[in-house]
């Protein structure tokens, strides 16, 4: 306020004051002080940047954080009530703001909602532009007034919230007029009588029961009877039309025009006007076939010469004989170091270098726009392709080619982007399809990334499908590694001995090149063999796969009887035994090998060339031995003669008669 007071063009007796604690900044140039303070339509006004309410007391001009008080006075809005009139504009509230920053910057979530949004049947949406909020991205990355993208987002959100909090744009513009003399004739006067206790700028709550919303309004005008010491009528409102509301629209246009730099054409016109108006002191010589305008009377000594004849008009800075560096000739040619025009039309433009701010190939909706280091291809007035470079959020030079959007928010939704990070020690780049934008730049839904070091990465949010009509080959020098999220789950590679391994977190499946091609299951380090658990094992035993089939030529029983079945522990269980012994507490029983699993089976000597036994072969021999044993046992039973039964064969099978119990006669007593 002090800066505003001191910055006025003329001296004045007014004292400026404010108790608003908010810290903000504004650039105010060529503004009426009333506009600078109160014009809410101008972004840099005091009421928009700081908020507050005006209080004028003679020569004191005060912008107060809150003028008046809220004594809790509540009145009920009623229509068609004598002495009471309410004018409410229900079309004016804004409950959902889409803040737009400089150069079409929007929030990722698009909207900022009012706390009162649920008080209305439907959201009332409006796009509000905040041109002073500029993000340091794209073409604006090096601008001094630009801020980081996330900070720009924060400022946009806060600016929208301030419109709800300070300007109360989420409440309808309303004005209420109470005429106490007429209202006193009604029964409802008792509900409004307490308005006699409010003062200028005090807050009154108007209850709109039928609409389900309360409107905070202030006393903005009144008529007072000093004899009776009471109000005759009082006006309450949250909106008051100002003379700046209309004039501000004109000022905004003028401000935009005054901020625009002079065009190249205007500069050229001014330069030409200055040269021509100051070009006095020359000498004109007229001949039948030409006109000379020179800097001296003598043609031989003249340096600056204009010559006009049948073939054209030209200027030479080296005398009458030229050369003429600036000329218009009769064959339709123009020779000049610089040509400035508002509109330059032609079928063909040839030249070694064309320099300018913007080159547009057509005035239709389909054209190519070249500006600085940016090329944009338009179709239906929309950017369909972008070629250029800019500094990204990490201040790296990033050449970029975008199909389907521009280097702003429009390129963040399904555009194809080809980019390179060139301003780094290790150059890298990629191609992808965008899905959004955050503080670090564009987000890709699917992309291919590669770097100068030889690394490449194919990434997708969902699925990657590879399809080939013939064959698909993968070539790797070391390993194929598989991950789930960031956790390694498997690898395919070749061991030092030339074996092909499928490596898992706790085991290795090895195709050995020296163990007769058997598939081996080993521990994760490949030191020992690992167990296998399965519901069943099926061995290929079909006659189709076999040849030279014949009976066993030896005694399977004798061979099985020669087997030496041992009990043993696996070396892979020994570390577990050591761990149990290390964790044993004093006084607890000694831990022996009984604490780890005991296994049973054949033990092949170390010097044997075999590493294992064939379970199917052993089971077959065991089955043959069992069959041999059963056959021999039956043969022995058949060699034993049957024992002949003793006694008369006739009576041997006769059933013996049972002995009857003796009869007993009951005696009469």
Coordinates of N, CA and C in Angstrom, one line a residue, residues 347-498:
X347 N 5.3 -17.9 -55.9 CA 5.3 -19.3 -56.1 C 6.6 -20.0 -55.7
X348 N 7.7 -19.3 -55.6 CA 8.9 -20.0 -55.3 C 9.8 -19.0 -54.5
X349 N 10.4 -19.4 -53.4 CA 11.4 -18.6 -52.7 C 12.7 -19.4 -52.7
X350 N 13.7 -18.8 -53.2 CA 15.0 -19.5 -53.3 C 16.0 -18.6 -52.5
X351 N 16.9 -19.3 -51.8 CA 17.9 -18.5 -51.1 C 18.8 -19.5 -50.3
X352 N 20.0 -19.0 -49.9 CA 20.9 -19.8 -49.1 C 20.4 -19.9 -47.7
X353 N 19.8 -18.8 -47.1 CA 19.4 -18.8 -45.7 C 18.2 -17.8 -45.6
X354 N 17.2 -18.3 -44.9 CA 16.0 -17.5 -44.6 C 15.9 -17.3 -43.1
X355 N 15.9 -16.1 -42.6 CA 15.9 -15.9 -41.2 C 14.7 -15.1 -40.8
X356 N 14.0 -15.5 -39.7 CA 12.8 -14.8 -39.3 C 12.3 -15.5 -38.0
X357 N 11.3 -14.9 -37.4 CA 10.8 -15.4 -36.1 C 9.9 -16.6 -36.4
X358 N 9.0 -16.5 -37.3 CA 8.1 -17.6 -37.6 C 7.8 -17.7 -39.1
X359 N 7.8 -18.9 -39.6 CA 7.5 -19.2 -41.0 C 6.3 -20.1 -41.0
X360 N 5.2 -19.6 -41.7 CA 4.0 -20.4 -41.8 C 3.7 -20.6 -43.3
X361 N 3.6 -21.9 -43.6 CA 3.5 -22.3 -45.0 C 2.1 -22.1 -45.7
X362 N 1.1 -21.8 -44.9 CA -0.2 -21.7 -45.5 C -1.1 -20.9 -44.5
X363 N -2.1 -20.2 -45.1 CA -3.1 -19.5 -44.2 C -4.3 -20.4 -43.9
X364 N -4.3 -21.6 -44.4 CA -5.4 -22.5 -44.1 C -5.2 -23.2 -42.8
X365 N -6.1 -24.1 -42.5 CA -6.0 -24.9 -41.2 C -4.9 -25.9 -41.3
X366 N -4.4 -26.2 -42.4 CA -3.3 -27.2 -42.6 C -2.1 -26.5 -43.1
X367 N -1.0 -26.5 -42.2 CA 0.2 -25.8 -42.5 C 1.3 -26.3 -41.7
X368 N 2.5 -25.8 -42.0 CA 3.7 -26.1 -41.3 C 4.2 -24.8 -40.7
X369 N 4.5 -24.8 -39.4 CA 4.9 -23.6 -38.6 C 6.4 -23.8 -38.2
X370 N 7.3 -22.9 -38.6 CA 8.7 -23.0 -38.2 C 9.0 -21.7 -37.3
X371 N 9.3 -22.0 -36.1 CA 9.6 -20.9 -35.2 C 10.8 -21.2 -34.3
X372 N 11.9 -20.4 -34.4 CA 13.1 -20.7 -33.7 C 13.6 -22.1 -34.0
X373 N 13.8 -22.9 -33.0 CA 14.2 -24.3 -33.3 C 13.1 -25.3 -33.3
X374 N 11.9 -24.8 -33.5 CA 10.7 -25.7 -33.5 C 10.0 -25.7 -34.8
X375 N 9.6 -26.9 -35.2 CA 8.8 -27.1 -36.4 C 7.5 -27.9 -36.0
X376 N 6.4 -27.3 -36.4 CA 5.1 -27.9 -36.0 C 4.3 -28.1 -37.3
X377 N 3.7 -29.3 -37.4 CA 2.8 -29.6 -38.5 C 1.4 -29.6 -38.0
X378 N 0.6 -28.7 -38.7 CA -0.8 -28.5 -38.3 C -1.8 -29.2 -39.2
X379 N -2.8 -29.8 -38.7 CA -4.0 -30.3 -39.5 C -5.2 -29.9 -38.8
X380 N -6.2 -29.3 -39.4 CA -7.4 -28.8 -38.8 C -7.0 -27.9 -37.6
X381 N -5.9 -27.1 -37.8 CA -5.5 -26.1 -36.8 C -5.0 -26.8 -35.5
X382 N -4.7 -28.1 -35.5 CA -4.2 -28.8 -34.4 C -2.8 -29.3 -34.7
X383 N -1.9 -29.3 -33.7 CA -0.5 -29.8 -34.0 C -0.6 -31.3 -34.0
X384 N -0.2 -31.8 -35.2 CA -0.2 -33.3 -35.4 C 1.2 -33.8 -35.2
X385 N 2.3 -33.0 -35.4 CA 3.6 -33.4 -35.2 C 4.5 -32.3 -34.8
X386 N 5.5 -32.6 -34.0 CA 6.4 -31.5 -33.5 C 7.9 -32.0 -33.6
X387 N 8.7 -31.1 -34.1 CA 10.2 -31.4 -34.2 C 10.9 -30.3 -33.5
X388 N 11.8 -30.5 -32.6 CA 12.5 -29.5 -32.0 C 13.4 -30.0 -30.8
X389 N 13.9 -29.0 -30.1 CA 14.7 -29.4 -28.9 C 14.4 -28.4 -27.8
X390 N 14.6 -28.8 -26.6 CA 14.4 -27.9 -25.4 C 15.1 -28.5 -24.2
X391 N 15.1 -27.7 -23.1 CA 15.7 -28.2 -21.9 C 14.6 -28.9 -21.1
X392 N 14.9 -30.1 -20.6 CA 13.9 -30.8 -19.8 C 14.1 -30.4 -18.4
X393 N 13.4 -31.1 -17.4 CA 13.4 -30.8 -16.0 C 14.7 -30.9 -15.4
X394 N 15.6 -31.7 -16.0 CA 17.0 -31.9 -15.5 C 18.0 -31.0 -16.2
X395 N 17.5 -30.0 -16.9 CA 18.3 -29.1 -17.6 C 19.2 -29.7 -18.7
X396 N 18.7 -30.8 -19.3 CA 19.4 -31.5 -20.3 C 18.8 -31.1 -21.7
X397 N 19.6 -30.9 -22.7 CA 19.1 -30.6 -24.0 C 18.5 -31.9 -24.6
X398 N 17.3 -31.8 -25.0 CA 16.5 -33.0 -25.4 C 15.9 -32.7 -26.8
X399 N 16.6 -33.2 -27.9 CA 15.9 -33.2 -29.2 C 14.7 -34.1 -29.2
X400 N 13.6 -33.7 -29.7 CA 12.4 -34.5 -29.6 C 11.6 -34.5 -30.9
X401 N 11.0 -35.6 -31.3 CA 10.1 -35.7 -32.4 C 8.8 -36.3 -31.9
X402 N 7.7 -35.6 -32.0 CA 6.4 -36.0 -31.4 C 5.4 -36.2 -32.5
X403 N 4.8 -37.3 -32.6 CA 3.7 -37.6 -33.5 C 2.4 -37.6 -32.7
X404 N 1.4 -36.7 -33.0 CA 0.1 -36.7 -32.4 C 0.0 -35.7 -31.2
X405 N 0.8 -34.7 -31.2 CA 0.7 -33.7 -30.2 C 1.8 -32.7 -30.3
X406 N 1.8 -31.7 -29.3 CA 2.8 -30.7 -29.2 C 3.7 -30.9 -28.0
X407 N 4.7 -30.1 -27.8 CA 5.6 -30.2 -26.7 C 5.0 -29.6 -25.4
X408 N 3.7 -29.8 -25.2 CA 3.0 -29.4 -24.0 C 2.1 -30.5 -23.5
X409 N 1.0 -30.1 -22.9 CA 0.1 -31.1 -22.3 C -0.6 -31.9 -23.4
X410 N -0.7 -31.4 -24.7 CA -1.3 -32.1 -25.7 C -0.5 -33.3 -26.2
X411 N 0.8 -33.3 -25.9 CA 1.7 -34.4 -26.3 C 1.8 -35.5 -25.2
X412 N 1.0 -35.3 -24.2 CA 1.1 -36.3 -23.0 C 0.0 -37.3 -23.0
X413 N -0.8 -37.4 -24.1 CA -1.9 -38.4 -24.1 C -1.9 -39.2 -25.4
X414 N -1.1 -40.2 -25.4 CA -1.1 -41.1 -26.6 C -0.3 -40.7 -27.7
X415 N 0.6 -39.7 -27.6 CA 1.5 -39.3 -28.7 C 2.7 -40.2 -28.7
X416 N 3.2 -40.4 -30.0 CA 4.4 -41.2 -30.2 C 5.6 -40.2 -30.1
X417 N 6.6 -40.5 -29.2 CA 7.7 -39.6 -28.9 C 9.0 -40.2 -29.2
X418 N 9.8 -39.6 -30.0 CA 11.2 -40.1 -30.3 C 12.1 -39.0 -29.7
X419 N 13.0 -39.3 -28.8 CA 13.7 -38.3 -28.1 C 15.2 -38.8 -27.9
X420 N 16.0 -37.8 -27.5 CA 17.4 -38.1 -27.2 C 17.9 -37.1 -26.1
X421 N 18.7 -37.7 -25.2 CA 19.3 -36.8 -24.2 C 20.8 -36.6 -24.7
X422 N 21.0 -35.5 -25.2 CA 22.3 -35.2 -25.9 C 23.3 -34.4 -25.1
X423 N 22.8 -33.7 -24.1 CA 23.7 -32.9 -23.3 C 24.2 -33.6 -22.0
X424 N 24.6 -34.8 -22.2 CA 25.1 -35.6 -21.0 C 26.3 -36.4 -21.5
X425 N 27.1 -36.9 -20.5 CA 28.3 -37.6 -20.9 C 28.0 -38.9 -21.7
X426 N 27.0 -39.6 -21.2 CA 26.6 -40.8 -21.9 C 25.3 -40.5 -22.6
X427 N 25.3 -40.4 -23.9 CA 24.1 -40.1 -24.6 C 23.1 -41.3 -24.6
X428 N 21.8 -40.9 -24.6 CA 20.8 -42.0 -24.6 C 19.6 -41.4 -25.3
X429 N 18.6 -42.3 -25.5 CA 17.4 -41.9 -26.2 C 16.4 -43.0 -26.2
X430 N 15.3 -42.8 -26.9 CA 14.2 -43.8 -26.9 C 13.1 -43.4 -27.7
X431 N 12.1 -44.3 -27.8 CA 10.9 -44.0 -28.5 C 9.8 -44.7 -27.7
X432 N 8.6 -44.0 -27.5 CA 7.6 -44.5 -26.7 C 6.2 -43.8 -27.0
X433 N 5.2 -44.3 -26.4 CA 3.9 -43.7 -26.5 C 3.5 -43.2 -25.1
X434 N 3.1 -41.9 -25.0 CA 2.9 -41.2 -23.8 C 1.6 -41.5 -23.1
X435 N 1.6 -41.4 -21.8 CA 0.4 -41.6 -21.0 C 0.1 -40.5 -20.0
X436 N 1.0 -39.5 -19.9 CA 0.8 -38.4 -18.9 C 2.1 -37.6 -18.8
X437 N 2.0 -36.7 -17.8 CA 3.1 -35.7 -17.6 C 3.3 -35.5 -16.1
X438 N 4.5 -35.5 -15.6 CA 4.8 -35.2 -14.2 C 5.9 -34.2 -14.2
X439 N 6.5 -34.0 -12.9 CA 7.5 -33.1 -12.8 C 8.8 -33.4 -13.5
X440 N 9.0 -34.7 -13.8 CA 10.2 -35.1 -14.5 C 10.0 -35.1 -16.0
X441 N 8.9 -34.9 -16.5 CA 8.6 -34.9 -18.0 C 7.5 -35.8 -18.3
X442 N 7.6 -36.3 -19.6 CA 6.5 -37.2 -20.1 C 6.6 -38.6 -19.5
X443 N 5.5 -39.3 -19.3 CA 5.4 -40.6 -18.9 C 5.0 -41.5 -20.1
X444 N 5.7 -42.7 -20.2 CA 5.4 -43.6 -21.3 C 4.6 -44.8 -20.9
X445 N 3.6 -45.2 -21.6 CA 2.9 -46.4 -21.4 C 3.7 -47.6 -21.9
X446 N 4.4 -47.4 -23.0 CA 5.3 -48.4 -23.5 C 6.4 -47.7 -24.3
X447 N 7.7 -48.2 -24.1 CA 8.8 -47.5 -24.7 C 10.0 -48.5 -25.0
X448 N 10.8 -48.0 -25.8 CA 12.1 -48.7 -26.1 C 13.2 -47.6 -25.8
X449 N 14.1 -48.0 -24.8 CA 15.1 -47.1 -24.4 C 16.5 -47.7 -24.7
X450 N 17.4 -46.8 -25.2 CA 18.8 -47.3 -25.5 C 19.8 -46.2 -25.2
X451 N 21.0 -46.6 -24.9 CA 22.1 -45.7 -24.5 C 23.3 -46.0 -25.2
X452 N 24.3 -45.0 -25.2 CA 25.5 -45.0 -25.9 C 26.4 -46.2 -25.3
X453 N 26.2 -46.6 -24.1 CA 27.0 -47.7 -23.5 C 26.6 -49.1 -24.1
X454 N 25.6 -49.1 -24.9 CA 25.2 -50.4 -25.4 C 24.0 -51.1 -24.7
X455 N 23.4 -50.4 -23.8 CA 22.3 -50.9 -23.0 C 21.0 -50.5 -23.8
X456 N 20.0 -51.4 -23.7 CA 18.7 -51.2 -24.3 C 17.6 -51.8 -23.4
X457 N 16.4 -51.2 -23.4 CA 15.4 -51.7 -22.5 C 14.0 -51.5 -23.2
X458 N 13.3 -52.6 -23.3 CA 11.9 -52.5 -23.8 C 11.0 -52.6 -22.6
X459 N 10.1 -51.6 -22.4 CA 9.3 -51.5 -21.2 C 7.8 -51.3 -21.6
X460 N 6.9 -51.9 -20.9 CA 5.5 -51.7 -21.1 C 4.7 -51.8 -19.8
X461 N 3.7 -51.0 -19.7 CA 2.8 -51.1 -18.4 C 2.1 -52.4 -18.3
X462 N 1.8 -53.0 -19.5 CA 1.0 -54.2 -19.4 C 1.7 -55.4 -20.1
X463 N 1.4 -55.6 -21.4 CA 1.9 -56.8 -22.1 C 2.9 -56.5 -23.2
X464 N 3.8 -57.4 -23.4 CA 4.7 -57.3 -24.6 C 4.5 -58.7 -25.3
X465 N 4.1 -58.6 -26.6 CA 3.9 -59.8 -27.4 C 4.9 -59.8 -28.6
X466 N 5.6 -60.9 -28.7 CA 6.5 -61.1 -29.9 C 5.9 -62.2 -30.7
X467 N 5.8 -62.0 -32.0 CA 5.1 -62.9 -32.9 C 6.0 -63.1 -34.2
X468 N 6.3 -64.3 -34.6 CA 7.0 -64.6 -35.8 C 6.3 -65.7 -36.5
X469 N 6.3 -65.6 -37.9 CA 5.6 -66.6 -38.7 C 6.5 -67.8 -38.9
X470 N 7.8 -67.7 -38.7 CA 8.7 -68.8 -38.9 C 9.4 -69.1 -37.6
X471 N 10.5 -68.6 -37.3 CA 11.3 -68.9 -36.1 C 11.7 -67.6 -35.4
X472 N 12.0 -67.7 -34.1 CA 12.4 -66.5 -33.4 C 13.7 -66.9 -32.7
X473 N 14.8 -66.1 -32.9 CA 16.1 -66.4 -32.3 C 16.5 -65.4 -31.3
X474 N 17.0 -65.9 -30.2 CA 17.6 -65.0 -29.2 C 19.1 -65.4 -29.0
X475 N 19.9 -64.4 -29.1 CA 21.3 -64.6 -29.0 C 21.9 -63.8 -27.8
X476 N 22.6 -64.5 -26.9 CA 23.2 -63.9 -25.7 C 24.6 -64.5 -25.5
X477 N 25.5 -63.7 -25.0 CA 26.8 -64.2 -24.7 C 26.9 -64.8 -23.3
X478 N 26.2 -64.2 -22.4 CA 26.3 -64.7 -21.0 C 25.0 -65.4 -20.5
X479 N 24.0 -64.7 -20.1 CA 22.8 -65.3 -19.5 C 21.6 -64.6 -20.0
X480 N 20.5 -65.4 -20.0 CA 19.1 -64.8 -20.0 C 18.7 -64.7 -18.5
X481 N 18.3 -63.6 -18.0 CA 17.9 -63.4 -16.7 C 16.4 -63.0 -16.6
X482 N 15.6 -63.6 -15.7 CA 14.2 -63.3 -15.6 C 13.9 -62.7 -14.2
X483 N 13.1 -61.7 -14.2 CA 12.8 -61.0 -13.0 C 11.2 -60.9 -12.8
X484 N 10.8 -60.9 -11.6 CA 9.4 -60.6 -11.3 C 9.4 -59.3 -10.4
X485 N 8.9 -58.2 -11.0 CA 9.2 -56.9 -10.4 C 10.7 -56.7 -10.3
X486 N 11.3 -56.5 -9.2 CA 12.7 -56.3 -9.1 C 13.4 -57.6 -8.5
X487 N 12.7 -58.7 -8.4 CA 13.2 -59.9 -7.8 C 13.6 -60.9 -8.8
X488 N 14.9 -61.4 -8.8 CA 15.3 -62.3 -9.8 C 14.7 -63.7 -9.5
X489 N 14.2 -64.4 -10.5 CA 13.5 -65.7 -10.3 C 14.2 -66.8 -11.1
X490 N 14.9 -66.5 -12.2 CA 15.5 -67.6 -13.0 C 16.5 -67.0 -14.0
X491 N 17.4 -67.9 -14.5 CA 18.4 -67.5 -15.5 C 18.6 -68.7 -16.4
X492 N 19.0 -68.5 -17.6 CA 19.4 -69.6 -18.5 C 20.7 -69.2 -19.1
X493 N 21.7 -70.1 -18.9 CA 23.1 -69.8 -19.3 C 23.9 -71.0 -19.5
X494 N 25.2 -70.8 -19.8 CA 26.1 -71.9 -20.0 C 27.2 -71.9 -18.9
X495 N 27.4 -73.0 -18.2 CA 28.4 -73.1 -17.2 C 29.8 -73.1 -17.8
X496 N 30.8 -73.0 -16.9 CA 32.2 -73.0 -17.4 C 32.6 -74.3 -18.2
X497 N 32.0 -75.4 -17.8 CA 32.3 -76.6 -18.5 C 31.5 -76.9 -19.8
X498 N 30.7 -75.9 -20.2 CA 29.9 -76.0 -21.4 C 28.5 -76.6 -21.2

